[in-house]
Tab-separated table of C-alpha atoms and ligand atoms in Angstrom:
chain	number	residue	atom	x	y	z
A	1	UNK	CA	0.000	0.000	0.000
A	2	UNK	CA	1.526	3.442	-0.804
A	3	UNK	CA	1.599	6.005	1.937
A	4	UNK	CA	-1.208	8.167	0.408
A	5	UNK	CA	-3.675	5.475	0.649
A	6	UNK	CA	-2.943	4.687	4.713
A	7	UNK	CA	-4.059	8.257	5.245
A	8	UNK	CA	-6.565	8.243	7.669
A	9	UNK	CA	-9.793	9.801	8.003
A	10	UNK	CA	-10.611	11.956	11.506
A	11	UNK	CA	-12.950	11.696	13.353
A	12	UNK	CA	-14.747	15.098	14.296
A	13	UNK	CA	-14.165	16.505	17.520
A	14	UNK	CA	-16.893	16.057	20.406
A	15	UNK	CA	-17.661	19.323	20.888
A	16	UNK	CA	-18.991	19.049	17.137
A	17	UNK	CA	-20.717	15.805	17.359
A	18	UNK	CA	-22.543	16.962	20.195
A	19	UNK	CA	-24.318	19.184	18.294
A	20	UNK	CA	-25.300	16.793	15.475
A	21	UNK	CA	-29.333	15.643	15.967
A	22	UNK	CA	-29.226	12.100	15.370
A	23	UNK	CA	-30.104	9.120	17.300
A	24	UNK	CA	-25.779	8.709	18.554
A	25	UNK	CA	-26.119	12.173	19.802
A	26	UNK	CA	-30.120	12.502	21.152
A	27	UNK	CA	-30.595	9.448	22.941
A	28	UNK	CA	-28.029	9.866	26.019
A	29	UNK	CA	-27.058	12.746	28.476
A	30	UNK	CA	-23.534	14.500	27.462
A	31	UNK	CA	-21.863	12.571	29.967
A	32	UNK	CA	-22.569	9.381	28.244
A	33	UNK	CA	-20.026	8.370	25.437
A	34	UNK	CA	-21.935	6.689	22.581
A	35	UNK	CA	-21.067	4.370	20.858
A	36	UNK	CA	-24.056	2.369	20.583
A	37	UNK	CA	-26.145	2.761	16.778
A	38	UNK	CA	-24.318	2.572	13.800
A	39	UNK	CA	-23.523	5.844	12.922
A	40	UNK	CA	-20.130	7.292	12.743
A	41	UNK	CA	-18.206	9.803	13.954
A	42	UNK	CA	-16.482	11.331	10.357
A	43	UNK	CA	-16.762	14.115	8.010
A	44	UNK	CA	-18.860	13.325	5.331
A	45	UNK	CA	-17.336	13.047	1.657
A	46	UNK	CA	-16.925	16.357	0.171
A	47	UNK	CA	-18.598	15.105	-3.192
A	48	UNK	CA	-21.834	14.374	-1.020
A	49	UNK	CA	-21.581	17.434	1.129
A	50	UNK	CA	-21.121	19.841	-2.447
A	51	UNK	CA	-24.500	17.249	-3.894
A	52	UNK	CA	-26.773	18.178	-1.193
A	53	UNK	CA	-25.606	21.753	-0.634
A	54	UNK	CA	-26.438	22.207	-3.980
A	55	UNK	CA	-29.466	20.866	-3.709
A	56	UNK	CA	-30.595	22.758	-0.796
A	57	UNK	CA	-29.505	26.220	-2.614
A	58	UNK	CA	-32.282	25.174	-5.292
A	59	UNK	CA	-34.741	24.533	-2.790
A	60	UNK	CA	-34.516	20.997	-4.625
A	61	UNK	CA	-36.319	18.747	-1.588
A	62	UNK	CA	-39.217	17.141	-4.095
A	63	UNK	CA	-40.006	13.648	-4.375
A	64	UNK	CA	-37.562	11.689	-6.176
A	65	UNK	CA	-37.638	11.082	-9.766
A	66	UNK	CA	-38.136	7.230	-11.551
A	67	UNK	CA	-34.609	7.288	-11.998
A	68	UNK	CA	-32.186	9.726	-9.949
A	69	UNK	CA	-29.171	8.229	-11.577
A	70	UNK	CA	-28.935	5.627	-8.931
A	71	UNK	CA	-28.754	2.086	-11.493
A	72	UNK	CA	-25.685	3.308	-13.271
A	73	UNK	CA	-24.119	4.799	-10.070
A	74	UNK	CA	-24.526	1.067	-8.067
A	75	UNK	CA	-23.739	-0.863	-11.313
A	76	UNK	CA	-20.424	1.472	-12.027
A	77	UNK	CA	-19.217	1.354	-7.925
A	78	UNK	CA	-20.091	-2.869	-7.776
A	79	UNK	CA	-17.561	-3.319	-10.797
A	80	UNK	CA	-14.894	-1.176	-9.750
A	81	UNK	CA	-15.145	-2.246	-5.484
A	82	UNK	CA	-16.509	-6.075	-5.911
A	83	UNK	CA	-15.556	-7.112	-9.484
A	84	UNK	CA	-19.232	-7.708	-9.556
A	85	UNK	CA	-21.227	-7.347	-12.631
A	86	UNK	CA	-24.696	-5.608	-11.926
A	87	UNK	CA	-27.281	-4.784	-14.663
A	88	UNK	CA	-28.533	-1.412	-14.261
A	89	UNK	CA	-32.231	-2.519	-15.132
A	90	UNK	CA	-32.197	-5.045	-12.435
A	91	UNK	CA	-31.626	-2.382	-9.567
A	92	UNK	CA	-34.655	-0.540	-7.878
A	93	UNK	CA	-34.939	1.833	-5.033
A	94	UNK	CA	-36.093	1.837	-1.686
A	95	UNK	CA	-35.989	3.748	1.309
A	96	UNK	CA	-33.769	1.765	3.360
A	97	UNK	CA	-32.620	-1.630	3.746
A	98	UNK	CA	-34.963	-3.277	5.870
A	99	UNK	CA	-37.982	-2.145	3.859
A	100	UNK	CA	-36.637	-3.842	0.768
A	101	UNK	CA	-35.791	-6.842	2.814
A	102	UNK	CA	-39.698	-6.716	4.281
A	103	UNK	CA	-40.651	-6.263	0.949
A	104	UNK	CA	-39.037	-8.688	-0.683
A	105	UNK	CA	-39.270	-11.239	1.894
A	106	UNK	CA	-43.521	-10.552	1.721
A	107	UNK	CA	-43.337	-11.271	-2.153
A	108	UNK	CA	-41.662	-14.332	-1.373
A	109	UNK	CA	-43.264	-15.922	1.904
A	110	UNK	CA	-46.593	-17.267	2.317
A	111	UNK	CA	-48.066	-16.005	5.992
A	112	UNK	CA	-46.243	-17.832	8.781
A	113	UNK	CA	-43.767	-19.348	6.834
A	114	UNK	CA	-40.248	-19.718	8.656
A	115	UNK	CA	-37.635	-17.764	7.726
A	116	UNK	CA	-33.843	-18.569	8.580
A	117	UNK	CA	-31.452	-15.592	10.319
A	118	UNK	CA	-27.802	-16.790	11.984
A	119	UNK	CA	-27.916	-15.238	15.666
A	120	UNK	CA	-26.295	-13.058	16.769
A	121	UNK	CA	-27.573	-11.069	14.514
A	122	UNK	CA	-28.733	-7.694	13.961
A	123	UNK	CA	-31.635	-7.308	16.268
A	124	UNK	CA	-34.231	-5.580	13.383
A	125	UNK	CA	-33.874	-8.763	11.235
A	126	UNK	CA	-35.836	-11.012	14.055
A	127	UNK	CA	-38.965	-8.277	13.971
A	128	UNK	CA	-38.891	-7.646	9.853
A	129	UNK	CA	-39.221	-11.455	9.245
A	130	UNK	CA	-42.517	-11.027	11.932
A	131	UNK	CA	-43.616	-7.871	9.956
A	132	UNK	CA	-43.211	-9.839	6.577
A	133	UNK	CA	-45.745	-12.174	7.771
A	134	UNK	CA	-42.814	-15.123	8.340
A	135	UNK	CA	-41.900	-16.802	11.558
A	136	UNK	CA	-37.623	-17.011	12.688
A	137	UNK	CA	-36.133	-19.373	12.384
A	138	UNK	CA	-32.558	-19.657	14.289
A	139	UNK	CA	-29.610	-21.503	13.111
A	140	UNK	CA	-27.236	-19.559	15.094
A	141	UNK	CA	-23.737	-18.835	13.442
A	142	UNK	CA	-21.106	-21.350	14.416
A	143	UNK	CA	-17.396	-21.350	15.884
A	144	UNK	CA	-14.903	-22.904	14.052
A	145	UNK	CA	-11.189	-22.641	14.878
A	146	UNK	CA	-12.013	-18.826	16.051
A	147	UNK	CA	-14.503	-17.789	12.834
A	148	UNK	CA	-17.722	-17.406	12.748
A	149	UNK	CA	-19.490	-18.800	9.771
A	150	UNK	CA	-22.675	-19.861	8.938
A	151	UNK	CA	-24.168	-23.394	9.790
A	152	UNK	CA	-24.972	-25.121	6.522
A	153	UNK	CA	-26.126	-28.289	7.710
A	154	UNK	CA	-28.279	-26.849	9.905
A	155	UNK	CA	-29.746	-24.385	7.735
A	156	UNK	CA	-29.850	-27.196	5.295
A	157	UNK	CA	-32.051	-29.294	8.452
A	158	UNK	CA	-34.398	-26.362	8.407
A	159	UNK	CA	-35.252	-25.922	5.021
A	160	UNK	CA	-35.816	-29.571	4.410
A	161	UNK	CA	-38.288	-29.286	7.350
A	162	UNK	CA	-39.924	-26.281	5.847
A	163	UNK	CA	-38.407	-23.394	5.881
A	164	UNK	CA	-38.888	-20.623	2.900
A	165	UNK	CA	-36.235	-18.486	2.900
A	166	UNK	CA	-33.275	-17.413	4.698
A	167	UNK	CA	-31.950	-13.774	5.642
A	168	UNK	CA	-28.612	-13.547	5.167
A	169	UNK	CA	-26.281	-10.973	6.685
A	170	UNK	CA	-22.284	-10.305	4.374
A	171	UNK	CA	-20.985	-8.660	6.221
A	172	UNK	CA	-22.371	-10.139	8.772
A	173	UNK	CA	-23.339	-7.378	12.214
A	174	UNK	CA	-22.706	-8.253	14.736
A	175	UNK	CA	-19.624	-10.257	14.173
A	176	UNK	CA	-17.846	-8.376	11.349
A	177	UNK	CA	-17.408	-11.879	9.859
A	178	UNK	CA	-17.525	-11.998	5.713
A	179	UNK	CA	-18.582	-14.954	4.503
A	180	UNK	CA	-16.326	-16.799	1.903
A	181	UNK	CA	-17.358	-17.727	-1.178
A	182	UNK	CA	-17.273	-21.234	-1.193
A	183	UNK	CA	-19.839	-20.844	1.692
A	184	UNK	CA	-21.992	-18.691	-0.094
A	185	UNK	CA	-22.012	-20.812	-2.920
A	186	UNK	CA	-22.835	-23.357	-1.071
A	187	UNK	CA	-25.558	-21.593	0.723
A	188	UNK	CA	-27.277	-21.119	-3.081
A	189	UNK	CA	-26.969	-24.641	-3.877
A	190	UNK	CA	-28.516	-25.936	-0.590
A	191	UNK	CA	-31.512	-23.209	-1.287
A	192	UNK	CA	-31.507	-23.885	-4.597
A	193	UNK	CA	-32.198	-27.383	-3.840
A	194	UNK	CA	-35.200	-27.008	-1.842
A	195	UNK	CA	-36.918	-24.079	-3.916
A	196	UNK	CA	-36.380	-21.799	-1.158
A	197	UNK	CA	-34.488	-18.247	-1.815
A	198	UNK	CA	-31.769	-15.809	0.408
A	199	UNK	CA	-32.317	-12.147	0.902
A	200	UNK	CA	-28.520	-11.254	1.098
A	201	UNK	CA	-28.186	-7.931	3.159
A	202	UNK	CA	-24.706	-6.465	1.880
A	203	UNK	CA	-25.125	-2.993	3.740
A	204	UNK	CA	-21.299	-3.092	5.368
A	205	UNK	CA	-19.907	-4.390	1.967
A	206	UNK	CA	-17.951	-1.192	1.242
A	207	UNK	CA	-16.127	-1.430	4.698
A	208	UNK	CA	-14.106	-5.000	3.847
A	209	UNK	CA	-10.740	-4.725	5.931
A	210	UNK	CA	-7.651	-5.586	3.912
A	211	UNK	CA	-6.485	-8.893	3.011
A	212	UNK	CA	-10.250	-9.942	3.502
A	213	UNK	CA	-11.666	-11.171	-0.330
A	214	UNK	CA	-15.399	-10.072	-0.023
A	215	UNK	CA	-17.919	-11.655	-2.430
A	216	UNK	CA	-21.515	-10.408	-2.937
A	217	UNK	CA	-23.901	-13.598	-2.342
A	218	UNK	CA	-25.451	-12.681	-6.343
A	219	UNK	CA	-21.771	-13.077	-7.859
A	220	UNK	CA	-20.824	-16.208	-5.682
A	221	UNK	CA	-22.315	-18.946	-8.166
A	222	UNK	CA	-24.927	-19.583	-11.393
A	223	UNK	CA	-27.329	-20.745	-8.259
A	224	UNK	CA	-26.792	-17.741	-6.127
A	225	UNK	CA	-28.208	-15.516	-9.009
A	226	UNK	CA	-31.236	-17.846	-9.093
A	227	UNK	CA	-31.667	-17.498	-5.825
A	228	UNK	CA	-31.103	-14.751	-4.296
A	229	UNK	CA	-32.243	-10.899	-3.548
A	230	UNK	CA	-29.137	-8.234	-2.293
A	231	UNK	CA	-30.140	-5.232	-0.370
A	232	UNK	CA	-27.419	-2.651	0.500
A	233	UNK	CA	-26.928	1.240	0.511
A	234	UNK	CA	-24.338	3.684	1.241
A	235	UNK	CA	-26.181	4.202	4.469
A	236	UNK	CA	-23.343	2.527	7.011
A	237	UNK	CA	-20.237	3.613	4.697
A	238	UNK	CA	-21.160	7.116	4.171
A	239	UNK	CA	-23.010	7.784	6.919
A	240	UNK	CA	-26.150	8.673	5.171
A	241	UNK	CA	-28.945	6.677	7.280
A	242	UNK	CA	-31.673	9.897	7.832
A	243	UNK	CA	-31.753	9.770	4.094
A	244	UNK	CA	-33.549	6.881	3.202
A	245	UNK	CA	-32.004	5.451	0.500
A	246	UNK	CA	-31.550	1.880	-0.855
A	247	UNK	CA	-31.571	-0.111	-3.183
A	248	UNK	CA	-32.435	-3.718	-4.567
A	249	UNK	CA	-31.146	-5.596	-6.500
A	250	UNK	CA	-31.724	-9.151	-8.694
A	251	UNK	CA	-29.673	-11.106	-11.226
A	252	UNK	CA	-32.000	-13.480	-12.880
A	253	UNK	CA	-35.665	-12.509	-15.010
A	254	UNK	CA	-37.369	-14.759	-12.328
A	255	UNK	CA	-36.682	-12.433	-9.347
A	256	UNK	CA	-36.306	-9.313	-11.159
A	257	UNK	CA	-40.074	-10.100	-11.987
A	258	UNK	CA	-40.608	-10.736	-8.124
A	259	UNK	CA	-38.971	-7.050	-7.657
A	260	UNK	CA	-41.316	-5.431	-10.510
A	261	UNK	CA	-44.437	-6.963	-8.725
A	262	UNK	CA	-43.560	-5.325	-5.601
A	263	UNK	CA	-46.015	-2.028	-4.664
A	264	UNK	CA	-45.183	1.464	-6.334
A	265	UNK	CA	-45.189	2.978	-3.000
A	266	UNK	CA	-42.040	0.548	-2.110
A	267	UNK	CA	-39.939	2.814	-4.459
A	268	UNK	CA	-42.072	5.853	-4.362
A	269	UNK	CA	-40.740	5.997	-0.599
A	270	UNK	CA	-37.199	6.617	-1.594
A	271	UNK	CA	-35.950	9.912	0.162
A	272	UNK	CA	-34.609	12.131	-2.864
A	273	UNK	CA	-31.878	13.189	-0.733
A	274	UNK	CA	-30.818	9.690	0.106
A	275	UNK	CA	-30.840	9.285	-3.796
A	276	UNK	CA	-28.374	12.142	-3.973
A	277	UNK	CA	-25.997	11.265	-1.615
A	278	UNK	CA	-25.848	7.957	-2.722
A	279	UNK	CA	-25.053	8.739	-6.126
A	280	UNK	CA	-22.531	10.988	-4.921
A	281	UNK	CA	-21.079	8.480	-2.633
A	282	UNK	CA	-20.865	5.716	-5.412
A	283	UNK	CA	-19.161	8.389	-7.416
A	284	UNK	CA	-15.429	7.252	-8.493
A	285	UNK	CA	-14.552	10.945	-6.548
A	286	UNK	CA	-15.530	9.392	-3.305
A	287	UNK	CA	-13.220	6.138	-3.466
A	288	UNK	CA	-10.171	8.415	-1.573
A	289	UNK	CA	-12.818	9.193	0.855
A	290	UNK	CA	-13.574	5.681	1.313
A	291	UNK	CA	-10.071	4.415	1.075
A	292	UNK	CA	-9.126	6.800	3.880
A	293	UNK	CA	-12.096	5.466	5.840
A	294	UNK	CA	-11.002	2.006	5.929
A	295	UNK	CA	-7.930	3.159	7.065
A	296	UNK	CA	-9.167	4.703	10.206
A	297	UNK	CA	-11.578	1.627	11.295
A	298	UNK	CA	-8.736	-1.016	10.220
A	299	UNK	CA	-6.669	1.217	12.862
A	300	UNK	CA	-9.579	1.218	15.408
A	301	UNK	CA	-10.538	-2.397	15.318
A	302	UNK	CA	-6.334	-3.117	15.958
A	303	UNK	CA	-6.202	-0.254	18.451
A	304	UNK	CA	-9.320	-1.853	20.681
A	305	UNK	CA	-7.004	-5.118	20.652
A	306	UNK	CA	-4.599	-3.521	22.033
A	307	UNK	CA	-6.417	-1.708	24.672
A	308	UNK	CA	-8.662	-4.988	25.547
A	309	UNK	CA	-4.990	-6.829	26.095
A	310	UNK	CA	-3.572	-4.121	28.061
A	311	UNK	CA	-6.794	-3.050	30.098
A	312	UNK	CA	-9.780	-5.850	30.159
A	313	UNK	CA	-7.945	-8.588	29.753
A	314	UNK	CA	-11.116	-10.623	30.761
A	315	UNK	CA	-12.636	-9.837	27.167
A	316	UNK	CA	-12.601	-11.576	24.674
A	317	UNK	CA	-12.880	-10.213	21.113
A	318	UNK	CA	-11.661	-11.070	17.701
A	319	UNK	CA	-10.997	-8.536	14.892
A	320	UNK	CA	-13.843	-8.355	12.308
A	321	UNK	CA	-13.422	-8.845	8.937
A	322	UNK	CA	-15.533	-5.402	7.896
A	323	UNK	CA	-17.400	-2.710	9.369
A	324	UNK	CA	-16.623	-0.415	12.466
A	325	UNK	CA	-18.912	-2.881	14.750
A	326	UNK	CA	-16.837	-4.762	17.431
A	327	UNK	CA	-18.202	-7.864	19.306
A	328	UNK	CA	-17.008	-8.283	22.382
A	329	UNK	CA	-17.784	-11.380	24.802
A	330	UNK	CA	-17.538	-9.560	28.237
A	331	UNK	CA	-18.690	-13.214	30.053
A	332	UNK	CA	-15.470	-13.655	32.093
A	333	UNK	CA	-16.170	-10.321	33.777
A	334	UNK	CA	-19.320	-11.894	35.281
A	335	UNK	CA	-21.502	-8.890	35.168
A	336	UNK	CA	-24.337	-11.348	33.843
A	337	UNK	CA	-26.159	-11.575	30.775
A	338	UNK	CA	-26.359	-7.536	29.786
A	339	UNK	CA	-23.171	-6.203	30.864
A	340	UNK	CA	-23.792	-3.296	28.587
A	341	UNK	CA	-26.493	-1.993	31.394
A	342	UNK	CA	-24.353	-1.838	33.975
A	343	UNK	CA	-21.753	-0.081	31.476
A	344	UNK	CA	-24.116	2.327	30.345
A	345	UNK	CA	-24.742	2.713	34.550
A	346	UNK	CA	-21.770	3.177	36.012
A	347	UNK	CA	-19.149	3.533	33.142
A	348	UNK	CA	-21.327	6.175	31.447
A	349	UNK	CA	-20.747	4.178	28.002
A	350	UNK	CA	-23.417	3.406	25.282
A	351	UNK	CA	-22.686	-0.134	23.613
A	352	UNK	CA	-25.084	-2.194	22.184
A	353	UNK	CA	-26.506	-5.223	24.713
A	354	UNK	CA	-25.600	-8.724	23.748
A	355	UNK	CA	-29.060	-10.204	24.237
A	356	UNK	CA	-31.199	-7.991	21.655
A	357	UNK	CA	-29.107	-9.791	18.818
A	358	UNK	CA	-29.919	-13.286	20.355
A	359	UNK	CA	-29.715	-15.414	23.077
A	360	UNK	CA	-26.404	-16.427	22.139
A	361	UNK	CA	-25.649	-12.622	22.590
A	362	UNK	CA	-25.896	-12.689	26.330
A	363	UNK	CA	-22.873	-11.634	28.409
A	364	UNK	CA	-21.971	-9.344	24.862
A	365	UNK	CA	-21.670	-6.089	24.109
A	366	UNK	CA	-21.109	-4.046	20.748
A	367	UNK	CA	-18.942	-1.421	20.077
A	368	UNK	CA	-19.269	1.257	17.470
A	369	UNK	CA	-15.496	1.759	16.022
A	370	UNK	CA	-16.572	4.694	13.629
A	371	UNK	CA	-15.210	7.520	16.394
A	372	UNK	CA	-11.731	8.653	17.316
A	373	UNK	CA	-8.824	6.506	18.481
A	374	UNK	CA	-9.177	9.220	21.641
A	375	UNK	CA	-13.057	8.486	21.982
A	376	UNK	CA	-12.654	4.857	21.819
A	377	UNK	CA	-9.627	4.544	24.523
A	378	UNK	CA	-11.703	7.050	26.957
A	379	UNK	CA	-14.489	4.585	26.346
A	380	UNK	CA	-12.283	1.152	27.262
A	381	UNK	CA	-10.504	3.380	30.415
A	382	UNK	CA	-13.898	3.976	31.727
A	383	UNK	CA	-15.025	0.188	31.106
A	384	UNK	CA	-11.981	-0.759	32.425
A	385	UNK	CA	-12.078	1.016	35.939
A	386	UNK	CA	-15.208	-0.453	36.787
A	387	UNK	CA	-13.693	-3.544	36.910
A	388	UNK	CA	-10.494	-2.541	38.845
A	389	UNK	CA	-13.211	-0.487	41.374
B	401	PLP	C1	-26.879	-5.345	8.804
B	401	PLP	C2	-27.692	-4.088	8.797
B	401	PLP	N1	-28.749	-3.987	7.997
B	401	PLP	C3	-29.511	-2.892	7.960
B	401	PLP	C4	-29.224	-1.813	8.766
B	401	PLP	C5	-30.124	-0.627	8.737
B	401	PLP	O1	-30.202	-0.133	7.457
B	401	PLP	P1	-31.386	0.835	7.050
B	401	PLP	O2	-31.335	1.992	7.976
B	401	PLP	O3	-31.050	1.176	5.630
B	401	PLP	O4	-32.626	0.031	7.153
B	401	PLP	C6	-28.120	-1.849	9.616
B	401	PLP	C7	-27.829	-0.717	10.487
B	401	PLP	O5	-26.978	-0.743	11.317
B	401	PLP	C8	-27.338	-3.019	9.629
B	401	PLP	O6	-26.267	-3.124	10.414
């Protein structure tokens, strides 16, 4: 890597993220260091910030057009970041990702039909498979000399008893763990195989840490494109969440004609801002943006090692393969099943509790990388003096 690429992105200072409006900064007292929702803690990029300023000078805050430029913008960024061929025509909008995965996932489901997710997991994906009309089904994720990957046999046990679908997470939150492709392949075959499909939610693709070969679950295999949906956005990467943007997208007629049949209003809803900022972020003059993103979390997820090792040497935590989202088994600390609560108590930290992403999430908590090396130690010195209280 050349010098100019490890440049790293800063964080903003506190004084300035204390006066942003969103969830990270509304939800707790000042006192409280957040880093609980995934939102982050950086500047936005400068081609987004010019896009929307731009827009706001016109007054430009309609509803969004049939086609704001988003199916070439996705297509062009997949090829050049995923060697991944997308067809332009086989992208839609929505506005966010777990609308189009309720969406699709109500196309594709019959009422109470079960629907497979790999706890831990991100907690939303338990209630949209209720709100789809589908009932979870858990085959949780699986430990195998230190990874996490997905259980194949067991997912293969539930859909030969039944199950319709399964709700896949690559990158996978909470874990950071990116599924390889053999598995995903794999993963297609086995739903191939029993007519069921995989909604494939790719939001953290665009964070993949280095040396880690990512491969989107559509361009793993012939059967992956038979099967499967992607969702994704620039939502997590850029920031850009209170936009409402995403998009969907298919790579076979069948489910592109699933896609078409879905309501009007489905796209209708995207926010025109999030269509903006999207296209801006997919834009070839955000990549040093991005690059110099990836740069700062790949030296926050090594710089929490360190300071679990040196301060809480009770925890135990392995480096994700993507994404500023840190799991963290806190168990050996015996603070019980929601450690986070007595963090958020006593440490005056915000992390996300273990158990809302499963019951094999108890004694866990999840960190939010996306902030400052400074706001991250300040957060592990204050964890890490309860303990030595
Ligand atoms: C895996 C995953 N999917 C979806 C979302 C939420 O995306 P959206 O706000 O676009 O629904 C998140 C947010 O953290 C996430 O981690």
């Amino acid at each position: 890597m050349t010098t100019a690429a490890r440049t790293a992105l800063h964080a903003l200072p506190l004084e300035q993220l204390r006066r942003r409006s969103s969830t990270k900064w509304r939800t707790y007292p000042e006192d409280v260091l957040p880093l609980f929702v995934a939102e982050t803690d950086f500047p936005l990029a400068e081609a987004i910030t010019a896009r929307l300023r731009e827009a706001l000078e016109l007054g430009d805050t309609g509803y969004t057009p049939p086609d704001p430029g988003l199916r070439t913008a996705f297509a062009a960024y997949a090829q050049r970041h995923f060697g991944w061929t997308v067809q332009p025509d086989r992208i839609r909008s929505t506005c966010d990702v777990m609308m189009g995965v309720v969406e699709i996932l109500r196309a594709v489901i019959a009422p109470g039909d079960r629907v497979i997710v790999a706890p831990p997991v991100y907690p939303p994906f338990f209630d949209c498979v209720e709100e789809a009309g589908g009932v979870v089904e858990r085959v949780p994720l699986i430990d195998v000399d230190g990874s996490w990957i997905l259980d194949l046999a067991g997912i293969e046990r539930a859909l030969a008893g039944g199950a319709r679908a399964v709700l896949l997470c690559n990158p996978h939150n909470p874990t950071g763990t990116v599924h390889s492709r053999s598995v995903l392949a794999q993963l297609a075959e086995i739903a191939a195989d029993h007519g069921a499909v995989v909604v494939s939610d790719e939001i953290h693709a665009p964070l993949v840490h280095p040396g880690v070969e990512y491969t989107p679950f559509l361009a793993a295999s012939p059967r992956a494109t038979e099967v499967g949906y992607t969702v994704t956005s620039a939502s997590k990467a850029y920031n850009l969440a209170g936009l409402k943007c995403a998009v969907m997208v298919t790579a076979s007629e069948e489910t592109a004609a699933v896609v078409r049949t879905l309501p009007p209003e489905v796209e209708w809803r995207t926010g025109l801002f999030g269509a903006l900022a999207a296209v801006a972020a997919w834009n070839p003059a955000s990549d040093p943006w991005l690059e110099a993103l990836r740069v700062a979390l790949d030296d926050n997820r090594r710089l929490l090692g360190r300071l679990l090792a040196e301060q809480l040497p009770e925890a135990r935590y392995r480096l994700p393969d993507a994404g500023y989202l840190a799991w963290v088994d806190l168990r050996d600390l015996g603070w019980g099943d929601d450690p986070a609560s007595r963090i958020l108590r006593e440490a005056r930290v915000a992390l996300n509790r273990g158990p809302t992403f499963g019951d094999e999430g108890r004694g866990h908590v999840r960190i939010n990388l996306g902030c400052s090396p400074d706001v991250l130690t300040e957060a592990v010195l204050r964890i890490a003096a309860l303990v030595r209280r």
